[in-house]
Amino acid sequence: AETNTGVMLSAEVCSNPAGGGVSVPEDLGVLAAQQLLEEVYRGGAADSSSQSLAALYMCLGPADVSKFLVGPLSPYTIQMLKNIKDFLDVMFKLETKTKVDDEEDLKLGADKVLLTCVGTGFTNLSKRTA
């Protein structure tokens, strides 16, 4: 799904492995639609499967402040933030953006999280220069 601001949200469903039971295509379609609606409800500038990759790019980027607004953090993203702290020694500031009174009536979905960090300025030392 694409939002009116150009954000692409996705959801993915796979059938059961061979011998693992029967997967009816209609049931898979319903499950995929439910997961896509969950991603739309979560909101943010990336879906839950892309949050961890965005966090990694933020900490490997230039030695400047980076900010990224996402929906509620997925368990995979939480573990990725722990790994980034352990391996790259980069700490993220997490701020919860709650709904204001005007937005309560609009039902804009889940609360958002603003990820903020200072990048490491990582450069590829193996890259050839002309």
PDB file of N, CA and C in Angstrom, residues 32-122:
ATOM      1  N   ALA A  32      -3.150 -11.972   4.481  1.00  0.00           N
ATOM      2  CA  ALA A  32      -2.296 -10.911   3.932  1.00  0.00           C
ATOM      3  C   ALA A  32      -2.975  -9.547   4.058  1.00  0.00           C
ATOM      4  N   ALA A  33      -4.272  -9.489   3.801  1.00  0.00           N
ATOM      5  CA  ALA A  33      -5.009  -8.228   3.928  1.00  0.00           C
ATOM      6  C   ALA A  33      -5.027  -7.752   5.374  1.00  0.00           C
ATOM      7  N   GLN A  34      -5.203  -8.678   6.329  1.00  0.00           N
ATOM      8  CA  GLN A  34      -5.192  -8.301   7.744  1.00  0.00           C
ATOM      9  C   GLN A  34      -3.831  -7.758   8.158  1.00  0.00           C
ATOM     10  N   GLN A  35      -2.765  -8.402   7.689  1.00  0.00           N
ATOM     11  CA  GLN A  35      -1.425  -7.930   8.035  1.00  0.00           C
ATOM     12  C   GLN A  35      -1.130  -6.574   7.400  1.00  0.00           C
ATOM     13  N   LEU A  36      -1.600  -6.347   6.189  1.00  0.00           N
ATOM     14  CA  LEU A  36      -1.408  -5.055   5.543  1.00  0.00           C
ATOM     15  C   LEU A  36      -2.175  -3.958   6.285  1.00  0.00           C
ATOM     16  N   LEU A  37      -3.381  -4.251   6.724  1.00  0.00           N
ATOM     17  CA  LEU A  37      -4.140  -3.280   7.507  1.00  0.00           C
ATOM     18  C   LEU A  37      -3.446  -2.987   8.840  1.00  0.00           C
ATOM     19  N   GLU A  38      -2.811  -3.993   9.426  1.00  0.00           N
ATOM     20  CA  GLU A  38      -2.039  -3.778  10.657  1.00  0.00           C
ATOM     21  C   GLU A  38      -0.877  -2.823  10.405  1.00  0.00           C
ATOM     22  N   GLU A  39      -0.192  -2.968   9.266  1.00  0.00           N
ATOM     23  CA  GLU A  39       0.911  -2.060   8.920  1.00  0.00           C
ATOM     24  C   GLU A  39       0.399  -0.638   8.700  1.00  0.00           C
ATOM     25  N   VAL A  40      -0.758  -0.506   8.068  1.00  0.00           N
ATOM     26  CA  VAL A  40      -1.350   0.818   7.860  1.00  0.00           C
ATOM     27  C   VAL A  40      -1.689   1.445   9.205  1.00  0.00           C
ATOM     28  N   TYR A  41      -2.237   0.655  10.128  1.00  0.00           N
ATOM     29  CA  TYR A  41      -2.577   1.160  11.462  1.00  0.00           C
ATOM     30  C   TYR A  41      -1.320   1.607  12.210  1.00  0.00           C
ATOM     31  N   ARG A  42      -0.235   0.818  12.109  1.00  0.00           N
ATOM     32  CA  ARG A  42       1.009   1.155  12.805  1.00  0.00           C
ATOM     33  C   ARG A  42       1.585   2.465  12.278  1.00  0.00           C
ATOM     34  N   GLY A  43       1.511   2.682  10.984  1.00  0.00           N
ATOM     35  CA  GLY A  43       1.960   3.940  10.387  1.00  0.00           C
ATOM     36  C   GLY A  43       3.454   4.137  10.446  1.00  0.00           C
ATOM     37  N   GLY A  44       3.874   5.400  10.369  1.00  0.00           N
ATOM     38  CA  GLY A  44       5.286   5.738  10.359  1.00  0.00           C
ATOM     39  C   GLY A  44       5.832   5.822   8.947  1.00  0.00           C
ATOM     40  N   ALA A  45       7.133   6.067   8.852  1.00  0.00           N
ATOM     41  CA  ALA A  45       7.762   6.244   7.546  1.00  0.00           C
ATOM     42  C   ALA A  45       8.301   4.936   6.985  1.00  0.00           C
ATOM     43  N   ALA A  46       8.120   3.829   7.687  1.00  0.00           N
ATOM     44  CA  ALA A  46       8.545   2.518   7.199  1.00  0.00           C
ATOM     45  C   ALA A  46       7.685   1.453   7.848  1.00  0.00           C
ATOM     46  N   ASP A  47       7.516   0.330   7.149  1.00  0.00           N
ATOM     47  CA  ASP A  47       6.765  -0.759   7.769  1.00  0.00           C
ATOM     48  C   ASP A  47       7.652  -1.483   8.781  1.00  0.00           C
ATOM     49  N   SER A  48       7.069  -2.404   9.533  1.00  0.00           N
ATOM     50  CA  SER A  48       7.780  -3.031  10.641  1.00  0.00           C
ATOM     51  C   SER A  48       8.966  -3.873  10.174  1.00  0.00           C
ATOM     52  N   SER A  49       8.936  -4.372   8.948  1.00  0.00           N
ATOM     53  CA  SER A  49      10.057  -5.177   8.463  1.00  0.00           C
ATOM     54  C   SER A  49      11.243  -4.315   8.024  1.00  0.00           C
ATOM     55  N   SER A  50      11.053  -3.026   7.828  1.00  0.00           N
ATOM     56  CA  SER A  50      12.128  -2.134   7.380  1.00  0.00           C
ATOM     57  C   SER A  50      12.702  -1.263   8.489  1.00  0.00           C
ATOM     58  N   GLN A  51      12.110  -1.294   9.673  1.00  0.00           N
ATOM     59  CA  GLN A  51      12.571  -0.429  10.763  1.00  0.00           C
ATOM     60  C   GLN A  51      14.030  -0.690  11.127  1.00  0.00           C
ATOM     61  N   SER A  52      14.408  -1.953  11.237  1.00  0.00           N
ATOM     62  CA  SER A  52      15.769  -2.282  11.677  1.00  0.00           C
ATOM     63  C   SER A  52      16.804  -1.859  10.645  1.00  0.00           C
ATOM     64  N   LEU A  53      16.486  -1.993   9.378  1.00  0.00           N
ATOM     65  CA  LEU A  53      17.418  -1.581   8.325  1.00  0.00           C
ATOM     66  C   LEU A  53      17.608  -0.070   8.324  1.00  0.00           C
ATOM     67  N   ALA A  54      16.535   0.660   8.544  1.00  0.00           N
ATOM     68  CA  ALA A  54      16.638   2.116   8.626  1.00  0.00           C
ATOM     69  C   ALA A  54      17.503   2.534   9.807  1.00  0.00           C
ATOM     70  N   ALA A  55      17.358   1.851  10.941  1.00  0.00           N
ATOM     71  CA  ALA A  55      18.170   2.159  12.123  1.00  0.00           C
ATOM     72  C   ALA A  55      19.645   1.898  11.844  1.00  0.00           C
ATOM     73  N   LEU A  56      19.948   0.818  11.147  1.00  0.00           N
ATOM     74  CA  LEU A  56      21.342   0.517  10.799  1.00  0.00           C
ATOM     75  C   LEU A  56      21.921   1.584   9.876  1.00  0.00           C
ATOM     76  N   TYR A  57      21.165   1.996   8.871  1.00  0.00           N
ATOM     77  CA  TYR A  57      21.625   3.051   7.969  1.00  0.00           C
ATOM     78  C   TYR A  57      21.837   4.370   8.707  1.00  0.00           C
ATOM     79  N   MET A  58      20.985   4.647   9.684  1.00  0.00           N
ATOM     80  CA  MET A  58      21.133   5.890  10.453  1.00  0.00           C
ATOM     81  C   MET A  58      22.448   5.902  11.216  1.00  0.00           C
ATOM     82  N   CYS A  59      22.804   4.787  11.846  1.00  0.00           N
ATOM     83  CA  CYS A  59      24.026   4.788  12.659  1.00  0.00           C
ATOM     84  C   CYS A  59      25.284   4.664  11.806  1.00  0.00           C
ATOM     85  N   LEU A  60      25.198   4.132  10.595  1.00  0.00           N
ATOM     86  CA  LEU A  60      26.366   4.051   9.719  1.00  0.00           C
ATOM     87  C   LEU A  60      26.534   5.311   8.866  1.00  0.00           C
ATOM     88  N   GLY A  61      25.580   6.197   8.906  1.00  0.00           N
ATOM     89  CA  GLY A  61      25.599   7.402   8.088  1.00  0.00           C
ATOM     90  C   GLY A  61      26.600   8.429   8.575  1.00  0.00           C
ATOM     91  N   PRO A  62      26.533   9.638   8.015  1.00  0.00           N
ATOM     92  CA  PRO A  62      27.461  10.707   8.390  1.00  0.00           C
ATOM     93  C   PRO A  62      27.401  11.022   9.879  1.00  0.00           C
ATOM     94  N   ALA A  63      28.478  11.588  10.396  1.00  0.00           N
ATOM     95  CA  ALA A  63      28.552  11.921  11.827  1.00  0.00           C
ATOM     96  C   ALA A  63      27.697  13.150  12.101  1.00  0.00           C
ATOM     97  N   ASP A  64      26.401  12.988  11.949  1.00  0.00           N
ATOM     98  CA  ASP A  64      25.430  14.052  12.126  1.00  0.00           C
ATOM     99  C   ASP A  64      24.173  13.427  12.723  1.00  0.00           C
ATOM    100  N   VAL A  65      23.273  14.247  13.206  1.00  0.00           N
ATOM    101  CA  VAL A  65      22.049  13.751  13.823  1.00  0.00           C
ATOM    102  C   VAL A  65      21.083  13.262  12.744  1.00  0.00           C
ATOM    103  N   SER A  66      20.544  12.065  12.945  1.00  0.00           N
ATOM    104  CA  SER A  66      19.535  11.498  12.061  1.00  0.00           C
ATOM    105  C   SER A  66      18.272  11.242  12.862  1.00  0.00           C
ATOM    106  N   LYS A  67      17.118  11.503  12.243  1.00  0.00           N
ATOM    107  CA  LYS A  67      15.827  11.268  12.891  1.00  0.00           C
ATOM    108  C   LYS A  67      14.941  10.480  11.948  1.00  0.00           C
ATOM    109  N   PHE A  68      14.131   9.595  12.542  1.00  0.00           N
ATOM    110  CA  PHE A  68      13.263   8.734  11.741  1.00  0.00           C
ATOM    111  C   PHE A  68      12.016   8.412  12.548  1.00  0.00           C
ATOM    112  N   LEU A  69      10.846   8.634  11.977  1.00  0.00           N
ATOM    113  CA  LEU A  69       9.577   8.396  12.660  1.00  0.00           C
ATOM    114  C   LEU A  69       8.987   7.079  12.177  1.00  0.00           C
ATOM    115  N   VAL A  70       8.765   6.150  13.114  1.00  0.00           N
ATOM    116  CA  VAL A  70       8.218   4.845  12.775  1.00  0.00           C
ATOM    117  C   VAL A  70       7.026   4.553  13.685  1.00  0.00           C
ATOM    118  N   GLY A  71       6.302   3.497  13.346  1.00  0.00           N
ATOM    119  CA  GLY A  71       5.225   3.021  14.205  1.00  0.00           C
ATOM    120  C   GLY A  71       5.830   2.313  15.412  1.00  0.00           C
ATOM    121  N   PRO A  72       5.013   1.608  16.190  1.00  0.00           N
ATOM    122  CA  PRO A  72       5.546   0.878  17.338  1.00  0.00           C
ATOM    123  C   PRO A  72       6.678  -0.062  16.904  1.00  0.00           C
ATOM    124  N   LEU A  73       7.721  -0.138  17.709  1.00  0.00           N
ATOM    125  CA  LEU A  73       8.884  -0.937  17.346  1.00  0.00           C
ATOM    126  C   LEU A  73       8.561  -2.429  17.374  1.00  0.00           C
ATOM    127  N   SER A  74       9.023  -3.138  16.353  1.00  0.00           N
ATOM    128  CA  SER A  74       8.843  -4.590  16.312  1.00  0.00           C
ATOM    129  C   SER A  74       9.887  -5.246  17.214  1.00  0.00           C
ATOM    130  N   PRO A  75       9.658  -6.469  17.659  1.00  0.00           N
ATOM    131  CA  PRO A  75      10.652  -7.161  18.486  1.00  0.00           C
ATOM    132  C   PRO A  75      12.003  -7.294  17.776  1.00  0.00           C
ATOM    133  N   TYR A  76      11.986  -7.499  16.461  1.00  0.00           N
ATOM    134  CA  TYR A  76      13.237  -7.591  15.699  1.00  0.00           C
ATOM    135  C   TYR A  76      14.004  -6.273  15.750  1.00  0.00           C
ATOM    136  N   THR A  77      13.305  -5.159  15.644  1.00  0.00           N
ATOM    137  CA  THR A  77      13.952  -3.850  15.699  1.00  0.00           C
ATOM    138  C   THR A  77      14.537  -3.588  17.080  1.00  0.00           C
ATOM    139  N   ILE A  78      13.832  -3.986  18.122  1.00  0.00           N
ATOM    140  CA  ILE A  78      14.351  -3.808  19.479  1.00  0.00           C
ATOM    141  C   ILE A  78      15.652  -4.575  19.656  1.00  0.00           C
ATOM    142  N   GLN A  79      15.702  -5.822  19.165  1.00  0.00           N
ATOM    143  CA  GLN A  79      16.938  -6.597  19.262  1.00  0.00           C
ATOM    144  C   GLN A  79      18.035  -5.973  18.402  1.00  0.00           C
ATOM    145  N   MET A  80      17.677  -5.442  17.243  1.00  0.00           N
ATOM    146  CA  MET A  80      18.667  -4.787  16.374  1.00  0.00           C
ATOM    147  C   MET A  80      19.258  -3.561  17.060  1.00  0.00           C
ATOM    148  N   LEU A  81      18.443  -2.787  17.759  1.00  0.00           N
ATOM    149  CA  LEU A  81      18.956  -1.622  18.486  1.00  0.00           C
ATOM    150  C   LEU A  81      19.935  -2.055  19.582  1.00  0.00           C
ATOM    151  N   LYS A  82      19.655  -3.180  20.241  1.00  0.00           N
ATOM    152  CA  LYS A  82      20.586  -3.709  21.234  1.00  0.00           C
ATOM    153  C   LYS A  82      21.901  -4.129  20.588  1.00  0.00           C
ATOM    154  N   ASN A  83      21.824  -4.792  19.431  1.00  0.00           N
ATOM    155  CA  ASN A  83      23.033  -5.211  18.720  1.00  0.00           C
ATOM    156  C   ASN A  83      23.839  -4.011  18.237  1.00  0.00           C
ATOM    157  N   ILE A  84      23.166  -2.981  17.756  1.00  0.00           N
ATOM    158  CA  ILE A  84      23.859  -1.768  17.313  1.00  0.00           C
ATOM    159  C   ILE A  84      24.604  -1.133  18.485  1.00  0.00           C
ATOM    160  N   LYS A  85      23.989  -1.118  19.644  1.00  0.00           N
ATOM    161  CA  LYS A  85      24.648  -0.560  20.832  1.00  0.00           C
ATOM    162  C   LYS A  85      25.876  -1.389  21.203  1.00  0.00           C
ATOM    163  N   ASP A  86      25.748  -2.726  21.151  1.00  0.00           N
ATOM    164  CA  ASP A  86      26.857  -3.599  21.524  1.00  0.00           C
ATOM    165  C   ASP A  86      28.012  -3.542  20.527  1.00  0.00           C
ATOM    166  N   PHE A  87      27.724  -3.579  19.234  1.00  0.00           N
ATOM    167  CA  PHE A  87      28.771  -3.694  18.225  1.00  0.00           C
ATOM    168  C   PHE A  87      29.289  -2.355  17.713  1.00  0.00           C
ATOM    169  N   LEU A  88      28.422  -1.369  17.579  1.00  0.00           N
ATOM    170  CA  LEU A  88      28.838  -0.086  17.009  1.00  0.00           C
ATOM    171  C   LEU A  88      28.900   1.026  18.044  1.00  0.00           C
ATOM    172  N   ASP A  89      28.470   0.742  19.269  1.00  0.00           N
ATOM    173  CA  ASP A  89      28.486   1.701  20.368  1.00  0.00           C
ATOM    174  C   ASP A  89      27.720   2.986  20.021  1.00  0.00           C
ATOM    175  N   VAL A  90      26.579   2.812  19.374  1.00  0.00           N
ATOM    176  CA  VAL A  90      25.702   3.928  19.034  1.00  0.00           C
ATOM    177  C   VAL A  90      24.419   3.771  19.834  1.00  0.00           C
ATOM    178  N   MET A  91      24.071   4.823  20.558  1.00  0.00           N
ATOM    179  CA  MET A  91      22.839   4.811  21.357  1.00  0.00           C
ATOM    180  C   MET A  91      21.766   5.625  20.627  1.00  0.00           C
ATOM    181  N   PHE A  92      20.547   5.139  20.661  1.00  0.00           N
ATOM    182  CA  PHE A  92      19.420   5.830  20.063  1.00  0.00           C
ATOM    183  C   PHE A  92      18.597   6.491  21.162  1.00  0.00           C
ATOM    184  N   LYS A  93      18.084   7.667  20.864  1.00  0.00           N
ATOM    185  CA  LYS A  93      17.117   8.315  21.737  1.00  0.00           C
ATOM    186  C   LYS A  93      15.746   7.976  21.174  1.00  0.00           C
ATOM    187  N   LEU A  94      14.881   7.407  21.998  1.00  0.00           N
ATOM    188  CA  LEU A  94      13.551   7.012  21.569  1.00  0.00           C
ATOM    189  C   LEU A  94      12.521   7.914  22.239  1.00  0.00           C
ATOM    190  N   GLU A  95      11.727   8.594  21.436  1.00  0.00           N
ATOM    191  CA  GLU A  95      10.666   9.460  21.950  1.00  0.00           C
ATOM    192  C   GLU A  95       9.330   8.955  21.427  1.00  0.00           C
ATOM    193  N   THR A  96       8.370   8.786  22.307  1.00  0.00           N
ATOM    194  CA  THR A  96       7.037   8.386  21.892  1.00  0.00           C
ATOM    195  C   THR A  96       6.247   9.627  21.514  1.00  0.00           C
ATOM    196  N   LYS A  97       5.737   9.615  20.314  1.00  0.00           N
ATOM    197  CA  LYS A  97       4.891  10.709  19.838  1.00  0.00           C
ATOM    198  C   LYS A  97       3.448  10.278  20.012  1.00  0.00           C
ATOM    199  N   THR A  98       2.800  10.816  21.026  1.00  0.00           N
ATOM    200  CA  THR A  98       1.409  10.451  21.280  1.00  0.00           C
ATOM    201  C   THR A  98       0.480  11.389  20.510  1.00  0.00           C
ATOM    202  N   LYS A  99      -0.757  11.006  20.465  1.00  0.00           N
ATOM    203  CA  LYS A  99      -1.757  11.791  19.747  1.00  0.00           C
ATOM    204  C   LYS A  99      -2.099  13.044  20.536  1.00  0.00           C
ATOM    205  N   VAL A 100      -2.290  14.133  19.825  1.00  0.00           N
ATOM    206  CA  VAL A 100      -2.774  15.360  20.454  1.00  0.00           C
ATOM    207  C   VAL A 100      -4.296  15.366  20.368  1.00  0.00           C
ATOM    208  N   ASP A 101      -4.913  16.295  21.030  1.00  0.00           N
ATOM    209  CA  ASP A 101      -6.380  16.315  21.113  1.00  0.00           C
ATOM    210  C   ASP A 101      -7.056  16.366  19.746  1.00  0.00           C
ATOM    211  N   ASP A 102      -6.486  17.121  18.803  1.00  0.00           N
ATOM    212  CA  ASP A 102      -7.095  17.226  17.476  1.00  0.00           C
ATOM    213  C   ASP A 102      -7.059  15.889  16.741  1.00  0.00           C
ATOM    214  N   GLU A 103      -5.991  15.109  16.967  1.00  0.00           N
ATOM    215  CA  GLU A 103      -5.830  13.845  16.252  1.00  0.00           C
ATOM    216  C   GLU A 103      -6.656  12.725  16.865  1.00  0.00           C
ATOM    217  N   GLU A 104      -7.103  12.864  18.108  1.00  0.00           N
ATOM    218  CA  GLU A 104      -7.889  11.821  18.757  1.00  0.00           C
ATOM    219  C   GLU A 104      -9.138  11.491  17.954  1.00  0.00           C
ATOM    220  N   ASP A 105      -9.796  12.512  17.439  1.00  0.00           N
ATOM    221  CA  ASP A 105     -11.030  12.290  16.703  1.00  0.00           C
ATOM    222  C   ASP A 105     -10.781  11.685  15.324  1.00  0.00           C
ATOM    223  N   LEU A 106      -9.572  11.862  14.776  1.00  0.00           N
ATOM    224  CA  LEU A 106      -9.270  11.384  13.434  1.00  0.00           C
ATOM    225  C   LEU A 106      -8.932   9.893  13.396  1.00  0.00           C
ATOM    226  N   LYS A 107      -8.596   9.301  14.540  1.00  0.00           N
ATOM    227  CA  LYS A 107      -8.238   7.881  14.613  1.00  0.00           C
ATOM    228  C   LYS A 107      -7.088   7.570  13.659  1.00  0.00           C
ATOM    229  N   LEU A 108      -5.933   8.200  13.904  1.00  0.00           N
ATOM    230  CA  LEU A 108      -4.786   8.072  13.011  1.00  0.00           C
ATOM    231  C   LEU A 108      -3.923   6.846  13.273  1.00  0.00           C
ATOM    232  N   GLY A 109      -4.336   5.933  14.094  1.00  0.00           N
ATOM    233  CA  GLY A 109      -3.567   4.708  14.305  1.00  0.00           C
ATOM    234  C   GLY A 109      -2.774   4.723  15.593  1.00  0.00           C
ATOM    235  N   ALA A 110      -1.766   3.871  15.625  1.00  0.00           N
ATOM    236  CA  ALA A 110      -0.967   3.658  16.835  1.00  0.00           C
ATOM    237  C   ALA A 110      -0.040   4.848  17.093  1.00  0.00           C
ATOM    238  N   ASP A 111       0.451   4.919  18.339  1.00  0.00           N
ATOM    239  CA  ASP A 111       1.443   5.944  18.676  1.00  0.00           C
ATOM    240  C   ASP A 111       2.720   5.701  17.876  1.00  0.00           C
ATOM    241  N   LYS A 112       3.422   6.757  17.571  1.00  0.00           N
ATOM    242  CA  LYS A 112       4.652   6.676  16.777  1.00  0.00           C
ATOM    243  C   LYS A 112       5.875   6.816  17.672  1.00  0.00           C
ATOM    244  N   VAL A 113       7.021   6.352  17.186  1.00  0.00           N
ATOM    245  CA  VAL A 113       8.279   6.445  17.908  1.00  0.00           C
ATOM    246  C   VAL A 113       9.264   7.212  17.027  1.00  0.00           C
ATOM    247  N   LEU A 114       9.897   8.231  17.610  1.00  0.00           N
ATOM    248  CA  LEU A 114      10.906   9.001  16.898  1.00  0.00           C
ATOM    249  C   LEU A 114      12.281   8.485  17.308  1.00  0.00           C
ATOM    250  N   LEU A 115      12.997   7.878  16.360  1.00  0.00           N
ATOM    251  CA  LEU A 115      14.348   7.379  16.594  1.00  0.00           C
ATOM    252  C   LEU A 115      15.332   8.496  16.252  1.00  0.00           C
ATOM    253  N   THR A 116      16.258   8.794  17.153  1.00  0.00           N
ATOM    254  CA  THR A 116      17.265   9.825  16.923  1.00  0.00           C
ATOM    255  C   THR A 116      18.630   9.275  17.318  1.00  0.00           C
ATOM    256  N   CYS A 117      19.633   9.481  16.478  1.00  0.00           N
ATOM    257  CA  CYS A 117      20.989   9.056  16.816  1.00  0.00           C
ATOM    258  C   CYS A 117      21.995   9.933  16.069  1.00  0.00           C
ATOM    259  N   VAL A 118      23.248   9.837  16.485  1.00  0.00           N
ATOM    260  CA  VAL A 118      24.350  10.490  15.790  1.00  0.00           C
ATOM    261  C   VAL A 118      25.115   9.396  15.069  1.00  0.00           C
ATOM    262  N   GLY A 119      25.277   9.518  13.761  1.00  0.00           N
ATOM    263  CA  GLY A 119      25.945   8.509  12.958  1.00  0.00           C
ATOM    264  C   GLY A 119      27.426   8.394  13.270  1.00  0.00           C
ATOM    265  N   THR A 120      28.004   7.282  12.848  1.00  0.00           N
ATOM    266  CA  THR A 120      29.427   7.029  13.091  1.00  0.00           C
ATOM    267  C   THR A 120      30.314   7.578  11.979  1.00  0.00           C
ATOM    268  N   GLY A 121      29.744   7.931  10.847  1.00  0.00           N
ATOM    269  CA  GLY A 121      30.551   8.403   9.723  1.00  0.00           C
ATOM    270  C   GLY A 121      31.327   7.277   9.077  1.00  0.00           C
ATOM    271  N   PHE A 122      30.756   6.094   9.038  1.00  0.00           N
ATOM    272  CA  PHE A 122      31.409   4.907   8.486  1.00  0.00           C
ATOM    273  C   PHE A 122      31.768   5.128   7.025  1.00  0.00           C
TER     274      PHE A 122
END
